[in-house]
Coordinates of C-alpha atoms in Angstrom, one line a residue:
P1 CA -54.1 66.9 52.8
V2 CA -56.0 63.4 52.4
L3 CA -53.1 61.6 54.0
K4 CA -53.2 63.4 57.0
F5 CA -55.8 61.2 58.2
F6 CA -53.7 57.8 57.9
D7 CA -50.4 56.4 58.5
E8 CA -48.1 57.0 55.3
A9 CA -45.9 54.2 56.1
A10 CA -49.0 51.7 55.3
V11 CA -50.1 53.3 52.2
L12 CA -48.7 51.7 49.2
N13 CA -47.3 54.1 45.9
I14 CA -46.8 57.3 47.8
D15 CA -45.1 59.6 45.6
Q16 CA -45.3 63.4 46.1
R17 CA -48.5 63.4 43.7
K18 CA -50.4 61.3 46.5
R19 CA -48.9 63.5 49.1
A20 CA -50.8 66.8 47.3
I21 CA -54.3 64.8 47.0
T22 CA -56.9 66.9 49.0
L23 CA -60.3 66.6 50.3
R24 CA -61.5 68.7 47.7
D25 CA -59.9 66.7 45.3
L26 CA -62.0 63.6 46.4
L27 CA -65.1 65.9 46.5
T28 CA -64.4 67.0 42.9
M29 CA -63.1 63.3 41.5
S30 CA -60.1 64.5 40.5
D31 CA -58.0 62.8 43.1
G32 CA -55.8 61.7 40.2
L33 CA -55.2 58.0 41.2
L34 CA -55.3 55.2 38.4
W35 CA -59.1 54.3 38.1
D36 CA -61.6 53.4 35.0
E37 CA -65.0 53.2 36.5
S38 CA -65.8 53.7 32.6
L39 CA -66.2 50.5 31.5
P40 CA -69.4 48.3 32.2
Y41 CA -70.0 47.5 35.8
N42 CA -70.2 43.6 34.6
N43 CA -66.9 43.8 33.5
P44 CA -64.2 42.3 36.2
A45 CA -61.8 44.7 34.9
N46 CA -64.1 47.9 36.2
S47 CA -62.1 49.5 39.3
F48 CA -65.5 49.5 41.1
A49 CA -65.8 45.5 40.6
L50 CA -61.8 45.3 41.4
M51 CA -62.4 47.1 44.5
T52 CA -65.5 45.1 45.6
N53 CA -63.7 41.9 46.2
A54 CA -61.1 43.5 48.2
H55 CA -62.2 43.1 52.0
D56 CA -60.9 47.1 52.9
W57 CA -62.4 49.0 50.3
V58 CA -61.0 52.3 51.3
K59 CA -57.2 50.7 51.7
Y60 CA -57.5 49.3 48.1
T61 CA -58.4 52.9 46.7
L62 CA -56.0 54.7 48.5
D63 CA -53.2 52.2 47.5
L64 CA -53.6 52.8 43.7
A65 CA -51.0 54.1 41.7
M66 CA -51.5 57.9 40.8
E67 CA -52.6 58.7 37.1
T68 CA -52.5 62.3 37.2
E69 CA -51.6 65.0 39.2
P70 CA -54.4 65.5 41.6
S71 CA -56.6 69.2 40.8
T72 CA -56.1 68.9 37.3
V73 CA -58.4 65.9 35.3
F74 CA -62.2 64.3 36.5
N75 CA -62.4 60.7 36.6
Y76 CA -65.3 59.5 38.5
N77 CA -64.2 57.5 41.2
S78 CA -66.7 55.6 43.5
G79 CA -63.8 54.6 46.2
A80 CA -63.0 58.5 46.9
T81 CA -66.3 58.9 48.4
L82 CA -65.6 55.8 50.7
I83 CA -62.4 57.5 51.5
L84 CA -64.5 60.7 52.3
G85 CA -66.7 58.7 54.5
H86 CA -63.7 57.5 56.4
I87 CA -62.1 60.5 57.0
F88 CA -65.5 61.9 58.2
R89 CA -65.3 59.0 60.9
L90 CA -61.7 59.9 62.0
A91 CA -62.3 63.6 62.2
T92 CA -65.4 63.9 64.0
G93 CA -65.5 60.8 65.9
T94 CA -69.0 59.8 64.5
D95 CA -70.3 57.2 62.3
I96 CA -71.6 59.2 58.8
E97 CA -74.7 57.5 59.3
E98 CA -75.3 58.0 62.8
Y99 CA -74.9 61.8 62.0
A100 CA -76.9 62.1 58.9
V101 CA -80.1 60.7 61.1
E102 CA -79.5 63.6 63.7
H103 CA -78.5 66.2 61.3
L104 CA -80.3 65.3 58.2
F105 CA -82.9 62.9 58.0
A106 CA -84.6 63.8 61.6
P107 CA -84.9 67.5 60.3
L108 CA -86.2 66.1 57.0
G109 CA -88.7 63.9 58.6
I110 CA -86.9 60.7 56.9
N111 CA -87.3 57.6 59.0
D112 CA -87.8 54.8 55.8
Y113 CA -83.7 54.3 55.1
Y114 CA -81.3 51.5 54.8
W115 CA -77.8 52.3 54.9
D116 CA -75.3 49.3 53.6
R117 CA -71.8 48.8 55.1
T118 CA -68.7 47.4 53.1
P119 CA -67.1 44.7 54.4
Y120 CA -65.0 46.3 57.0
G121 CA -67.6 47.7 58.8
L122 CA -67.8 51.1 57.0
T123 CA -70.9 53.1 56.3
D124 CA -70.8 52.6 52.1
T125 CA -71.1 55.8 51.3
Q126 CA -70.8 55.6 47.6
E127 CA -74.1 53.9 46.6
G128 CA -75.3 51.9 49.6
L129 CA -78.2 54.4 51.4
Y130 CA -81.8 52.9 50.6
I131 CA -84.5 55.7 50.8
S132 CA -88.3 56.0 49.1
A133 CA -88.5 58.7 46.3
R134 CA -90.4 60.9 48.8
S135 CA -86.9 61.2 50.9
L136 CA -85.0 61.4 47.8
A137 CA -87.1 64.3 46.9
K138 CA -86.7 66.2 50.1
I139 CA -83.1 65.8 50.2
A140 CA -83.2 67.5 46.4
Q141 CA -85.9 70.3 47.8
L142 CA -83.6 71.2 50.9
F143 CA -80.8 72.0 48.2
L144 CA -83.4 73.8 46.2
Q145 CA -84.3 75.8 49.2
K146 CA -80.6 76.6 49.9
G147 CA -80.3 74.4 53.0
Q148 CA -83.4 75.9 54.4
W149 CA -86.0 73.4 55.8
Q150 CA -89.3 75.0 57.0
D151 CA -88.0 77.3 59.6
E152 CA -84.5 75.7 60.5
Q153 CA -81.4 76.1 58.2
V154 CA -80.2 72.4 57.7
I155 CA -77.7 73.0 55.5
P156 CA -75.2 75.9 55.4
A157 CA -76.6 78.0 51.9
T158 CA -72.7 79.0 51.1
W159 CA -72.0 75.2 50.9
V160 CA -75.0 74.4 49.1
E161 CA -73.8 77.4 46.5
E162 CA -70.2 76.0 46.5
S163 CA -71.2 71.9 46.1
T164 CA -73.4 72.6 43.2
A165 CA -71.2 74.9 41.3
P166 CA -69.5 73.2 38.5
H167 CA -65.7 72.8 39.2
Y168 CA -64.9 70.4 36.5
L169 CA -66.2 69.1 33.1
T170 CA -67.0 65.8 32.9
G171 CA -66.1 65.3 29.2
A172 CA -69.6 64.0 28.5
T173 CA -71.7 65.8 25.7
G174 CA -73.7 69.2 26.6
D175 CA -71.4 70.6 29.0
E176 CA -72.2 68.4 31.9
A177 CA -69.8 69.4 34.7
Y178 CA -69.2 68.2 38.6
G179 CA -68.9 70.0 41.7
Y180 CA -68.9 68.4 45.3
L181 CA -70.4 65.0 44.5
W182 CA -73.1 66.8 42.4
W183 CA -73.5 67.0 38.8
S184 CA -75.1 69.7 36.7
Q185 CA -76.0 70.7 33.0
P186 CA -77.5 73.1 30.9
Y187 CA -81.4 73.0 29.5
T188 CA -83.3 75.1 27.6
F189 CA -86.5 76.6 28.8
E190 CA -88.3 79.1 27.0
K191 CA -85.3 79.9 24.7
T192 CA -83.6 80.8 27.7
T193 CA -80.6 78.3 28.9
Q194 CA -80.9 77.4 32.6
R195 CA -78.8 75.0 34.6
A196 CA -80.0 71.9 36.1
Y197 CA -78.9 70.1 39.5
F198 CA -78.7 66.3 40.2
G199 CA -77.3 63.0 41.9
K200 CA -76.3 60.3 39.9
G201 CA -77.3 57.1 42.1
F202 CA -76.4 53.7 41.2
G203 CA -78.4 52.4 38.9
G204 CA -80.5 55.3 38.1
Q205 CA -81.4 57.0 41.2
R206 CA -81.4 60.6 40.1
P207 CA -82.3 63.5 42.7
I208 CA -82.8 66.6 40.2
F209 CA -83.9 69.9 41.3
L210 CA -84.1 73.1 38.5
P211 CA -83.8 76.2 40.5
E212 CA -85.5 78.8 38.0
L213 CA -88.4 76.7 37.8
D214 CA -88.8 76.0 41.6
M215 CA -89.3 72.2 40.7
V216 CA -88.0 69.2 41.9
I217 CA -87.7 65.6 40.3
V218 CA -87.0 62.0 41.3
L219 CA -85.8 59.4 38.9
T220 CA -85.6 55.9 40.3
G221 CA -84.3 52.5 38.5
W222 CA -81.4 49.7 38.9
N223 CA -80.3 49.0 35.7
I224 CA -76.5 49.1 35.3
L225 CA -76.2 47.0 32.5
P226 CA -75.2 48.2 29.0
G227 CA -77.1 48.2 26.2
Q228 CA -80.6 48.4 28.5
P229 CA -82.9 50.7 28.7
F230 CA -82.1 54.0 31.1
F231 CA -84.1 57.2 31.8
H232 CA -81.1 59.6 31.9
A233 CA -81.8 63.1 34.2
M234 CA -81.7 65.3 31.1
E235 CA -84.4 63.4 29.4
A236 CA -86.7 64.0 32.1
I237 CA -85.9 67.7 32.4
E238 CA -86.1 68.0 28.7
R239 CA -89.7 66.7 28.4

């Protein structure tokens, strides 16, 4: 349970639904919190915009009222990943940036990164990591290879399988689904239906891997405004 890592007396809008939120619910964006990130990001009513006006982004998100029962409905919530980052530090005693450098970036030879911090000093796990397209491709390649890099098992293969599996449909067209922070969607290649797996970084950063084709694709971009050109992952895959 998520509240195991917090002082419940200091959290607002506590009820049985909030007590039932688990780490898995945060990973699958099924936490049930009252959050609307479907509005354009330049709309001040977007929950993401409201969160960024707060000093403590984790507290802002966790203090929200509940809208649905957890574990029932997918609803994309950037704040959920911040809660996960905070819990990671509490559970391990290590900042997630420091841990990633030792256990992920170093084995992959990634040294060109910059990671933002929230106003409260927490590593910004929801949209704050900046790396090159080549380094982003390495992360996609790592998942394509089921967590193995050269002769080292950097991530357990079972975790790769579980985190990329489609746990919830997102409601978008094309049978798009969500796993543990990874998206997936079917595509057709030579009259056969396959499944593509990808990340959705802020503004258009897309690490994509296609296991059946043994292929990695990386898109980069920076466009969050409505009505402007945007290169979607499925467009690249289908081309």
